[in-house]
Each structure stands twice: as C-alpha cells, then as structure tokens.
Short mmCIF file of C-alpha atoms in Angstrom, two decimals:
data_model
loop_
_atom_site.label_atom_id
_atom_site.label_comp_id
_atom_site.label_asym_id
_atom_site.label_seq_id
_atom_site.Cartn_x
_atom_site.Cartn_y
_atom_site.Cartn_z
CA MET A 1 3.71 -11.86 -3.27
CA ARG A 2 0.75 -14.13 -3.74
CA VAL A 3 -2.95 -14.13 -3.21
CA ASN A 4 -5.74 -16.50 -4.07
CA ARG A 5 -9.25 -16.69 -5.36
CA LEU A 6 -12.75 -17.13 -4.16
CA SER A 7 -15.48 -19.18 -5.72
CA ARG A 8 -16.69 -18.31 -9.17
CA ALA A 9 -20.01 -19.62 -7.86
CA ARG A 10 -20.47 -16.64 -5.58
CA SER A 11 -23.38 -14.37 -6.37
CA ARG A 12 -22.93 -11.94 -9.23
CA ALA A 13 -24.88 -9.37 -7.21
CA ALA A 14 -22.96 -7.20 -4.77
CA VAL A 15 -23.51 -8.23 -1.16
CA GLY A 16 -25.73 -5.99 0.92
CA LEU A 17 -25.45 -2.85 -1.23
CA THR A 18 -28.27 -0.37 -1.13
CA VAL A 19 -29.40 1.74 -4.04
CA ALA A 20 -28.22 4.83 -2.19
CA ALA A 21 -24.75 3.37 -1.71
CA LEU A 22 -24.46 2.48 -5.37
CA ALA A 23 -25.45 5.98 -6.37
CA ALA A 24 -23.30 7.83 -3.85
CA GLY A 25 -20.21 5.70 -4.37
CA ALA A 26 -17.39 5.82 -1.99
CA THR A 27 -17.57 7.68 1.25
CA ALA A 28 -20.28 6.48 3.61
CA GLY A 29 -18.34 5.36 6.67
CA ALA A 30 -18.17 5.04 10.40
CA GLY A 31 -15.37 7.53 10.92
CA PRO A 32 -15.10 11.29 10.38
CA ALA A 33 -15.76 12.91 7.04
CA ALA A 34 -13.19 12.34 4.34
CA ALA A 35 -10.12 14.45 4.96
CA GLN A 36 -9.70 17.18 2.39
CA PRO A 37 -6.27 18.41 1.30
CA LYS A 38 -5.07 21.32 3.41
CA ALA A 39 -2.76 24.11 2.40
CA ALA A 40 -1.30 24.51 5.88
CA ALA A 41 0.40 21.91 8.02
CA ALA A 42 -1.84 19.88 10.31
CA PRO A 43 0.08 19.26 13.55
CA ALA A 44 -1.78 16.08 14.40
CA ALA A 45 -4.60 13.80 13.31
CA ASP A 46 -7.85 15.77 13.26
CA CYS A 47 -10.60 13.43 14.43
CA SER A 48 -12.40 12.32 17.56
CA ALA A 49 -10.69 9.95 19.98
CA ALA A 50 -12.71 6.95 18.75
CA TYR A 51 -11.24 7.33 15.27
CA ARG A 52 -7.73 8.39 16.21
CA ILE A 53 -4.68 6.12 16.12
CA GLU A 54 -1.61 7.42 17.93
CA GLN A 55 1.32 5.20 18.83
CA LYS A 56 4.71 6.10 20.24
CA LEU A 57 7.05 3.21 19.53
CA SER A 58 9.70 2.15 22.02
CA THR A 59 12.43 3.53 19.74
CA GLY A 60 11.01 7.07 20.05
CA THR A 61 8.98 7.45 16.84
CA THR A 62 5.30 8.47 16.99
CA TRP A 63 2.76 7.79 14.24
CA ARG A 64 -0.61 9.59 14.20
CA MET A 65 -3.59 9.16 11.91
CA CYS A 66 -7.38 9.01 11.66
CA TRP A 67 -9.33 6.03 10.43
CA ARG A 68 -12.75 5.64 8.84
CA TYR A 69 -14.56 2.83 7.11
CA ASP A 70 -15.74 3.25 3.53
CA SER A 71 -18.72 1.44 2.02
CA LYS A 72 -16.57 0.13 -0.86
CA ALA A 73 -12.86 0.51 -0.01
CA GLY A 74 -13.09 -0.67 3.60
CA LEU A 75 -10.43 0.83 5.87
CA VAL A 76 -9.26 4.33 4.97
CA LEU A 77 -6.44 6.12 6.80
CA ASP A 78 -6.44 9.95 6.80
CA ASN A 79 -4.07 12.67 8.02
CA VAL A 80 -1.12 10.33 8.51
CA SER A 81 1.87 11.96 10.23
CA TYR A 82 5.27 10.80 11.42
CA GLN A 83 7.32 12.24 14.27
CA PRO A 84 10.75 10.69 14.88
CA LYS A 85 12.75 11.60 17.93
CA GLY A 86 14.45 14.96 17.63
CA GLU A 87 11.70 16.49 15.50
CA PRO A 88 9.74 19.24 17.30
CA GLY A 89 6.39 18.24 15.78
CA PRO A 90 4.61 15.76 13.51
CA ILE A 91 5.58 15.66 9.83
CA LYS A 92 2.50 15.22 7.64
CA VAL A 93 2.93 12.40 5.11
CA LEU A 94 -0.46 11.47 3.63
CA ASN A 95 -3.85 13.12 3.28
CA SER A 96 -5.36 9.67 2.76
CA ALA A 97 -4.41 6.10 1.88
CA ARG A 98 -6.60 3.12 0.98
CA LEU A 99 -7.21 0.23 -1.35
CA ALA A 100 -8.49 1.23 -4.78
CA GLN A 101 -9.47 -2.15 -6.30
CA ILE A 102 -8.86 -5.89 -6.29
CA ASP A 103 -9.43 -7.08 -9.87
CA VAL A 104 -9.56 -10.86 -10.39
CA PRO A 105 -9.81 -12.24 -13.93
CA TYR A 106 -9.85 -16.03 -14.47
CA ASP A 107 -7.49 -17.63 -16.98
CA ASP A 108 -10.28 -19.35 -18.90
CA GLY A 109 -12.09 -16.06 -19.51
CA SER A 110 -15.20 -17.24 -17.70
CA VAL A 111 -15.39 -14.45 -15.13
CA GLU A 112 -13.68 -11.33 -13.76
CA TYR A 113 -14.36 -9.91 -10.30
CA ASP A 114 -13.95 -6.36 -9.03
CA ASP A 115 -14.02 -7.21 -5.35
CA LEU A 116 -14.18 -3.68 -3.92
CA THR A 117 -16.85 -2.06 -6.06
CA GLY A 118 -18.79 -5.10 -7.19
CA PHE A 119 -18.66 -7.91 -4.63
CA GLY A 120 -19.12 -6.55 -1.12
CA PHE A 121 -15.51 -6.41 0.10
CA ALA A 122 -16.30 -3.78 2.75
CA GLN A 123 -19.41 -5.60 3.94
CA GLY A 124 -17.29 -8.73 4.46
CA LEU A 125 -15.40 -7.29 7.45
CA VAL A 126 -14.98 -10.07 10.03
CA ASN A 127 -14.69 -10.09 13.81
CA LEU A 128 -11.14 -10.59 15.11
CA ALA A 129 -10.36 -12.76 18.11
CA PRO A 130 -8.05 -11.27 20.80
CA GLY A 131 -5.32 -13.72 19.82
CA GLU A 132 -5.25 -12.23 16.32
CA CYS A 133 -4.19 -8.85 17.69
CA PRO A 134 -1.52 -9.78 20.26
CA GLY A 135 -0.62 -6.94 22.60
CA GLY A 136 -2.89 -4.56 20.73
CA THR A 137 -6.40 -3.16 20.61
CA ILE A 138 -9.36 -4.32 18.53
CA LYS A 139 -11.62 -1.42 17.59
CA SER A 140 -15.30 -1.65 16.75
CA VAL A 141 -16.30 -0.68 13.23
CA LYS A 142 -19.79 0.28 12.09
CA VAL A 143 -20.02 -1.23 8.61
CA PRO A 144 -22.04 0.88 6.16
CA ASP A 145 -24.65 -1.02 4.15
CA ALA A 146 -24.13 -4.01 6.42
CA VAL A 147 -25.52 -7.36 5.29
CA ASP A 148 -27.42 -7.45 8.60
CA PRO A 149 -28.55 -3.83 9.21
CA GLN A 150 -29.63 -4.77 12.74
CA HIS A 151 -26.04 -5.75 13.63
CA PRO A 152 -23.72 -3.46 11.67
CA THR A 153 -20.94 -3.27 14.26
CA VAL A 154 -17.93 -5.56 13.86
CA ASN A 155 -14.88 -5.83 16.12
CA GLY A 156 -12.67 -5.78 13.08
CA LEU A 157 -9.81 -3.26 13.29
CA CYS A 158 -6.54 -4.29 14.97
CA THR A 159 -3.85 -1.82 16.01
CA THR A 160 -0.75 -3.31 17.59
CA THR A 161 3.05 -3.15 17.56
CA ARG A 162 5.50 -5.67 16.14
CA SER A 163 9.24 -6.19 16.17
CA ARG A 164 10.86 -6.54 12.75
CA GLY A 165 14.45 -7.49 13.65
CA HIS A 166 17.54 -5.36 13.19
CA ALA A 167 16.95 -1.73 12.30
CA TYR A 168 20.73 -1.35 11.98
CA ARG A 169 24.02 -2.75 13.22
CA MET A 170 27.41 -1.02 13.12
CA GLN A 171 30.64 -2.09 14.76
CA GLY A 172 32.77 0.76 16.08
CA ASP A 173 36.27 1.54 14.84
CA SER A 174 37.94 -0.31 17.69
CA ALA A 175 35.51 -3.24 17.59
CA ASN A 176 34.91 -2.63 21.28
CA LYS A 177 31.49 -1.11 20.68
CA VAL A 178 28.55 -2.43 18.67
CA TYR A 179 25.73 -0.05 17.76
CA GLN A 180 22.52 -1.95 17.05
CA ALA A 181 18.80 -1.48 17.42
CA GLN A 182 15.79 -3.71 16.98
CA GLY A 183 13.15 -2.06 14.80
CA LYS A 184 9.56 -1.55 15.92
CA ASP A 185 6.43 -1.13 13.79
CA LEU A 186 2.86 0.01 14.28
CA LEU A 187 0.62 -2.51 12.54
CA VAL A 188 -2.94 -1.61 11.50
CA TYR A 189 -5.06 -4.22 9.75
CA THR A 190 -8.49 -5.64 8.93
CA VAL A 191 -9.72 -8.95 7.49
CA ASN A 192 -12.48 -8.94 4.87
CA GLN A 193 -14.17 -12.08 3.57
CA VAL A 194 -15.25 -12.27 -0.06
CA GLY A 195 -16.64 -15.68 -0.97
CA TRP A 196 -14.16 -18.39 -0.01
CA TYR A 197 -11.29 -16.01 0.54
CA GLU A 198 -10.27 -13.70 3.37
CA TYR A 199 -8.21 -10.62 2.52
CA MET A 200 -5.88 -9.25 5.16
CA THR A 201 -5.29 -5.54 4.50
CA GLU A 202 -2.16 -4.58 6.39
CA TRP A 203 -0.55 -1.17 6.94
CA ARG A 204 2.84 -1.29 8.64
CA PHE A 205 4.32 1.98 9.94
CA GLN A 206 7.98 1.57 10.80
CA ASP A 207 9.96 3.59 13.32
CA ASP A 208 12.35 4.68 10.54
CA GLY A 209 9.51 6.38 8.63
CA THR A 210 8.87 3.62 6.08
CA VAL A 211 5.25 2.62 5.38
CA SER A 212 4.54 -0.83 3.94
CA MET A 213 1.16 -1.63 2.37
CA ASN A 214 0.26 -5.28 1.83
CA VAL A 215 -2.74 -7.41 1.00
CA GLY A 216 -2.64 -11.08 1.92
CA ALA A 217 -5.21 -13.70 1.04
CA THR A 218 -6.01 -16.81 3.01
CA GLY A 219 -9.10 -18.92 3.68
CA SER A 220 -9.93 -21.74 1.25
CA LEU A 221 -9.61 -22.75 -2.36
CA SER A 222 -13.08 -23.03 -3.80
CA TYR A 223 -14.01 -26.60 -4.71
CA ASP A 224 -16.41 -25.12 -7.30
CA ASP A 225 -13.31 -24.06 -9.24
CA TYR A 226 -11.96 -27.59 -9.59
CA ASP A 227 -13.08 -27.76 -13.20
CA ALA A 228 -10.17 -26.46 -15.29
CA GLY A 229 -9.88 -29.41 -17.60
CA ASP A 230 -8.64 -27.33 -20.51
CA GLY A 231 -4.99 -27.31 -19.42
CA ARG A 232 -5.09 -23.94 -17.67
CA GLY A 233 -5.41 -25.27 -14.11
CA TRP A 234 -3.41 -27.33 -11.62
CA PRO A 235 -4.37 -30.71 -10.17
CA ILE A 236 -5.41 -30.54 -6.50
CA GLY A 237 -5.90 -33.68 -4.42
CA LYS A 238 -5.26 -37.29 -5.40
CA GLY A 239 -4.44 -38.00 -9.00
CA ALA A 240 -5.36 -35.59 -11.77
CA LYS A 241 -9.12 -35.26 -11.50
CA ALA A 242 -9.71 -31.91 -9.75
CA TYR A 243 -8.02 -28.98 -11.49
CA ALA A 244 -8.11 -25.61 -9.71
CA THR A 245 -8.69 -22.75 -12.14
CA SER A 246 -5.78 -20.32 -12.40
CA HIS A 247 -6.44 -16.59 -12.11
CA SER A 248 -4.79 -13.23 -11.45
CA HIS A 249 -5.04 -10.81 -8.54
CA ASN A 250 -4.45 -7.18 -9.48
CA VAL A 251 -4.42 -5.08 -6.31
CA PHE A 252 -4.51 -1.27 -6.49
CA TRP A 253 -3.78 1.30 -3.81
CA ARG A 254 -4.60 5.02 -3.91
CA LEU A 255 -2.28 7.42 -2.06
CA ASP A 256 -3.01 11.12 -1.70
CA PHE A 257 0.22 12.64 -0.34
CA GLY A 258 0.21 15.81 1.74
CA LEU A 259 3.86 16.19 2.68
CA ASP A 260 4.37 18.88 5.32
CA GLY A 261 0.68 19.72 5.12
CA SER A 262 0.61 20.75 1.45
CA SER A 263 -0.91 18.80 -1.43
CA LYS A 264 1.20 20.67 -4.00
CA ASP A 265 3.82 17.93 -4.12
CA ARG A 266 5.87 17.26 -7.22
CA ILE A 267 6.75 13.93 -8.82
CA GLU A 268 10.29 13.11 -9.90
CA GLN A 269 11.41 10.12 -11.99
CA TYR A 270 14.98 8.83 -11.89
CA ASP A 271 16.58 6.68 -14.59
CA SER A 272 20.15 5.39 -14.63
CA SER A 273 22.19 4.03 -17.52
CA VAL A 274 25.32 1.90 -17.16
CA SER A 275 28.11 2.14 -19.74
CA ALA A 276 31.14 -0.07 -20.29
CA PRO A 277 34.40 1.10 -18.69
CA ALA A 278 36.11 3.84 -20.63
CA HIS A 279 39.82 3.62 -21.38
CA GLY A 280 41.75 3.72 -18.13
CA GLN A 281 38.72 3.12 -15.90
CA GLU A 282 38.46 0.08 -13.64
CA ALA A 283 34.69 -0.20 -13.65
CA PRO A 284 31.61 0.71 -15.70
CA THR A 285 30.10 4.16 -15.24
CA ASN A 286 26.56 4.90 -14.14
CA LYS A 287 24.76 8.14 -14.98
CA THR A 288 21.48 8.99 -13.27
CA THR A 289 19.02 11.44 -14.82
CA ARG A 290 16.20 13.21 -12.98
CA THR A 291 12.98 14.09 -14.80
CA THR A 292 10.28 16.19 -13.18
CA VAL A 293 6.89 14.69 -14.04
CA THR A 294 4.72 17.71 -14.78
CA LYS A 295 1.85 15.94 -16.57
CA GLU A 296 -0.24 12.91 -15.67
CA LEU A 297 1.68 9.69 -16.26
CA ALA A 298 1.11 5.96 -16.63
CA GLY A 299 4.49 4.54 -15.58
CA ASP A 300 6.28 1.21 -15.68
CA TYR A 301 9.12 -0.14 -13.59
CA ARG A 302 12.43 -0.76 -15.28
CA THR A 303 15.87 -1.64 -14.01
CA TYR A 304 17.35 1.49 -12.48
CA ARG A 305 14.06 3.44 -12.53
CA TRP A 306 12.31 4.86 -9.51
CA TRP A 307 10.03 7.71 -8.46
CA ARG A 308 9.73 9.99 -5.48
CA VAL A 309 7.05 12.40 -4.20
CA VAL A 310 8.70 15.67 -3.15
CA SER A 311 7.37 18.17 -0.60
CA ALA A 312 6.53 21.61 -1.94
CA THR A 313 7.29 23.30 1.37
CA GLY A 314 9.24 21.14 3.81
CA ARG A 315 12.97 20.72 4.23
CA ASN A 316 14.99 18.71 6.73
CA LYS A 317 17.62 20.21 9.04
CA ASP A 318 20.24 19.89 6.29
CA GLY A 319 18.13 22.07 4.01
CA HIS A 320 17.14 19.21 1.68
CA ALA A 321 13.59 18.86 0.33
CA ARG A 322 11.66 16.15 2.10
CA SER A 323 10.33 13.34 -0.07
CA TYR A 324 9.07 9.77 -0.09
CA GLU A 325 10.40 7.17 -2.53
CA ILE A 326 8.00 4.57 -3.94
CA VAL A 327 9.53 1.12 -3.45
CA PRO A 328 7.89 -1.59 -5.59
CA GLY A 329 7.25 -5.14 -4.48
CA PRO A 330 7.32 -8.25 -6.67
CA THR A 331 4.61 -8.08 -9.30
CA THR A 332 3.23 -9.96 -12.29
CA LYS A 333 1.67 -7.28 -14.45
CA TYR A 334 -1.56 -8.45 -16.08
CA PRO A 335 -1.74 -7.39 -19.76
CA GLY A 336 -5.41 -8.17 -20.29
CA ARG A 337 -6.92 -4.83 -19.30
CA GLY A 338 -5.94 -1.24 -20.00
CA PHE A 339 -5.91 -0.28 -16.32
CA THR A 340 -3.64 -3.23 -15.39
CA GLN A 341 -1.04 -2.61 -18.09
CA HIS A 342 0.99 -0.15 -16.02
CA ASP A 343 2.63 -0.39 -12.59
CA ILE A 344 1.96 3.14 -11.38
CA TYR A 345 -0.23 6.10 -12.30
CA PHE A 346 0.10 9.76 -11.34
CA THR A 347 -3.15 11.66 -11.85
CA GLU A 348 -4.36 15.13 -10.94
CA TYR A 349 -6.64 15.05 -7.89
CA ASP A 350 -10.32 14.73 -8.71
CA PRO A 351 -12.73 13.77 -5.93
CA CYS A 352 -14.75 11.58 -8.28
CA GLU A 353 -11.76 9.37 -9.14
CA GLN A 354 -11.91 6.85 -6.32
CA PHE A 355 -11.38 3.33 -7.72
CA ALA A 356 -8.92 2.06 -10.30
CA SER A 357 -11.61 0.11 -12.18
CA ASN A 358 -15.40 0.03 -12.15
CA ASN A 359 -15.16 3.43 -10.47
CA THR A 360 -18.29 4.31 -8.50
CA GLY A 361 -17.33 7.95 -7.98
CA ASN A 362 -19.70 10.47 -9.50
CA CYS A 363 -17.53 11.41 -12.48
CA PRO A 364 -18.99 13.28 -15.48
CA ALA A 365 -20.23 11.32 -18.45
CA GLY A 366 -17.39 10.36 -20.75
CA ALA A 367 -14.74 10.59 -18.03
CA GLY A 368 -14.08 6.85 -18.03
CA ARG A 369 -14.41 4.37 -15.20
CA SER A 370 -10.80 3.29 -14.76
CA VAL A 371 -7.51 4.95 -13.88
CA ASP A 372 -5.96 4.56 -17.33
CA LYS A 373 -8.71 6.79 -18.76
CA TRP A 374 -7.81 9.60 -16.36
CA VAL A 375 -4.25 10.00 -17.63
CA ASN A 376 -5.09 12.60 -20.26
CA GLY A 377 -2.43 15.27 -20.08
CA GLN A 378 -3.53 17.37 -17.12
CA THR A 379 -0.83 19.34 -15.31
CA LEU A 380 0.01 17.87 -11.92
CA THR A 381 -0.57 20.41 -9.16
CA HIS A 382 -2.06 17.96 -6.63
CA PRO A 383 -0.84 14.51 -7.71
CA VAL A 384 -2.54 11.29 -6.63
CA VAL A 385 -0.51 8.06 -6.78
CA TRP A 386 -2.07 4.76 -7.87
CA VAL A 387 0.04 1.60 -7.44
CA ASN A 388 -0.80 -1.70 -9.16
CA VAL A 389 0.71 -4.97 -7.86
CA GLY A 390 -0.28 -8.17 -9.65
CA PHE A 391 0.03 -11.88 -8.94
CA HIS A 392 -0.83 -14.83 -11.17
CA HIS A 393 -2.13 -17.55 -8.88
CA ILE A 394 -1.65 -21.11 -10.05
CA ALA A 395 -2.89 -23.19 -7.13
CA ARG A 396 -0.75 -25.89 -5.45
CA ASP A 397 -1.44 -28.77 -3.10
CA GLU A 398 -0.09 -26.71 -0.18
CA ASP A 399 -2.91 -24.18 -0.68
CA GLN A 400 -5.27 -26.50 1.18
CA GLN A 401 -6.50 -26.55 3.89
CA PRO A 402 -6.58 -23.76 5.15
CA MET A 403 -4.63 -21.77 2.60
CA PRO A 404 -1.39 -20.11 3.78
CA VAL A 405 -1.42 -16.32 3.53
CA HIS A 406 0.01 -15.04 0.25
CA TRP A 407 1.13 -11.41 0.23
CA GLN A 408 1.52 -8.70 -2.39
CA GLY A 409 2.33 -5.05 -1.82
CA PHE A 410 4.88 -2.24 -1.84
CA SER A 411 6.39 0.45 0.41
CA ILE A 412 7.06 4.15 0.57
CA ALA A 413 10.40 5.06 2.15
CA PRO A 414 11.51 8.44 3.52
CA ARG A 415 14.20 10.17 1.45
CA ASP A 416 15.66 13.23 3.22
CA VAL A 417 12.70 13.52 5.59
CA THR A 418 15.22 13.74 8.44
CA ALA A 419 18.85 14.89 8.31
CA MET A 420 20.13 11.54 9.60
CA ASN A 421 18.83 8.07 10.36
CA PRO A 422 15.91 8.82 12.71
CA LEU A 423 17.12 6.01 14.98
CA THR A 424 20.73 7.28 15.22
CA PRO A 425 22.09 6.85 18.77
CA ASP A 426 22.85 10.16 20.48
CA GLU A 427 26.61 9.54 20.64
CA LEU A 428 26.78 9.28 16.82
CA ALA A 429 24.62 12.31 16.08
CA TRP A 430 27.67 14.48 15.33
CA GLN A 431 28.63 12.30 12.35
CA ASN A 432 26.46 14.13 9.81
CA GLY A 433 28.11 14.75 6.44
CA HIS A 434 31.90 14.84 6.18
CA TRP A 435 33.58 13.50 9.31
CA GLN A 436 36.70 11.70 10.41
CA PRO A 437 37.05 8.86 12.91
CA ARG A 438 37.81 10.03 16.42
CA SER A 439 41.44 9.66 17.44
#
C-alpha cells in the first residue's frame, strides 16, 4: 500500500504551532474532551450532537462514535461502538483511535520528517467539495492552532456510506436458492495537506463489524526532489535528467480498546507450526499455540502468527469471549530507526504516550520519546495497541500529474463478537454449531 512524499524544501519549522500547543502536546481540539477509559459499559457515544456520528447501514448494523480534532494527530474517534442486528444494545469496541505518526526518512539521508508532531499535519486540513463526499455529510471542523487564526473553521470531515461488493454468497443444497448480500460501510475521512502531498485518512466501518484504517497519499511529486543523481532515485520525465528522491513512509496508528466498556482487555498471540505428514497421514499437520501476552511487547509478523485483543467482561450468545483480531496489511518495515523496527507494539496505558516518535506528550524526563522506549516490562492491565505500516516509495512516471492515491493500512476484525455472521439471513439463523441439511 503506497504513499508518497512532499518537498524536502518545505519549511523546517512546524506550520502555525503556538508555544502553548508545543508545550501542551496532544489534545487541544474542536470536539469534546478526550474520552477516558471507563470501567462500565457505555451504551452509546457520549458527546454532543455536533460531534456525534451515528449511522445505521441498510443491512441492519449501526455504528456510533464521537469525533474531535487534535492539534497534532488530526481526527480522533472516541467511544466507538458496534450494534449488529439481533444485539439488544451497542457493543463498545474502542475508547479511542487515531494516527500516531507519519515518519518519512529520505534514502539519501538528507532529511527525515515527522509529519504529525513536527510539520503541521493537523493544521493542513483542507476543505472538501460536495462531490468528494457523495451521498454523505461534510462537517465543519475548528482547527486548533490554525495557520489563519481568523478563519480556523474548515469544512473538512466527510461521513458517508459506501458499497463494498459481496458480503457473502451461498448456494442452497438444492441450488434453487442463492443467499447473497451486498456489504455496506460507513466511511469517515479527512484530507490533510503537508507540503506537496495530501494525506487521506480513512476509517471504514463495515456492517460485519470489521474496521479498516488506511492512509492514502496523493497530490504532487515535488520538483525540488528531482536531484537524486547518486543512484538512489528514479528518472521522471523525458530522458534521465530529473531523478525523484526515494523515501519511506512509516505510518503509525494508536488504538485504545475498550471492549464491552472495559479497558482491562488481554492480548493473545497465536503461532502455528506445520510438520511433514507422519506415517499413514495424507497431509502435513498444523499445531497452533496460544500465548497470553502479559508484559509489554514489541512484536513482528511471521507466517502463521497473529494477535487478538480479548474482552475482559463480554461474551457472545454462545458463551465465547468477544475479541478483535488485528489483520495486517502489506508493509515494508523500515530498519533505520528503533521505533520502526517492529510491526506492532503493546504498551501499558499512559496518558503521556501519544505519538510513536517525537512524542509531544508530557512524559517524565528519561521516559523516551518513541514507542520502542516504552516497552520496558510493565504488566499489561490496560493495553494500548500501536500498529506500524511502512512503504518504500520509489517514484514512477505514473506518479505525475496529479499523483494517484497510494494506500497503506490494516484492519481489525471481530472474532466471536457475535454468535454467527451478523448478516446471517433469518431463515439460516438456526444453523449455529452442529447441524444437518434439511430433508
């Protein structure tokens, strides 16, 4: 999933940041105060109507959440809950979710950008035209520390619905009946301009309970970067005179889960090993091992490895613990920095730990300013999940002009949140667990 770069000629000073914002760090915003973890279940998003998003999709699923706008992270979503048909009330999923950094080092070592905390990402929110939010609503956002303090309000938050194609398809036993449904999503997004580039921060809430988080970059290649004559770039335009400088995009997200209204979730890691067929067996065997992650962890994806966040209190109608599985997207892990050397981090909640690098939270001296420094053996009682997705961008002729959107991201998928597929048609609802075809 690919993103691109802005000009290295952009100002080294952060855009429109006040001294107060730099000192306070992360939470000045237009929405309600930052949601704090709650011990009891919150039945719905707790915010005023102006900052509430509530959408019932045509397939019967309702998503609810609050939004606010942070002076560094941009859009933050709080108190996110999911209510599929058949559930008597909302199921709390997340206390909060947001971007945690976009780190951009150049291949030639000339510069490295931290777009969220150092280069005015939040202040670069742009106005959206009605055609960019088809069938939806564009909300007004008051941008903290706006470049133009006299005009801080931007029509920059789109909420709309999208079709995503088949949610499922199943042909009945007699082939006389086809069960199929077209999936629907709630889409929430903003566009933030940083130099030459425009980042599209997209949150997609599916009717089956899956949440997909993606950042796409579009805009322009910077002509000021057409100077990589040392073999690290790619020729753009006629001949081989203008070489675009290659670079990496390391995007971080921060997820604070609150499944069923409790922050005391647990983390589980699953690893499988495949062995050659034993004597008399027709196929190899696969053994899966579960490990409960009790201490802070810097983790890496491997074949047959995955993690889930498990509810401390909630169970579905089958009596199984509700959880969300973390589903990685394509990534090119950048080895150049300590905080980019791992795909995922699980840390104990600390309100000062807000950004994966160049952290502006008010942490004590010696605490470190990046997520890798916070993995120091603490017991996980309120885990926070940090996901790192990287892309190495080597420009191409097709990147101009304008540049196609390149995406990078990941998903969280419900695992045992409901007893069956939340979109199951009523006439198949009896087929839960062991069953036999009807005669």
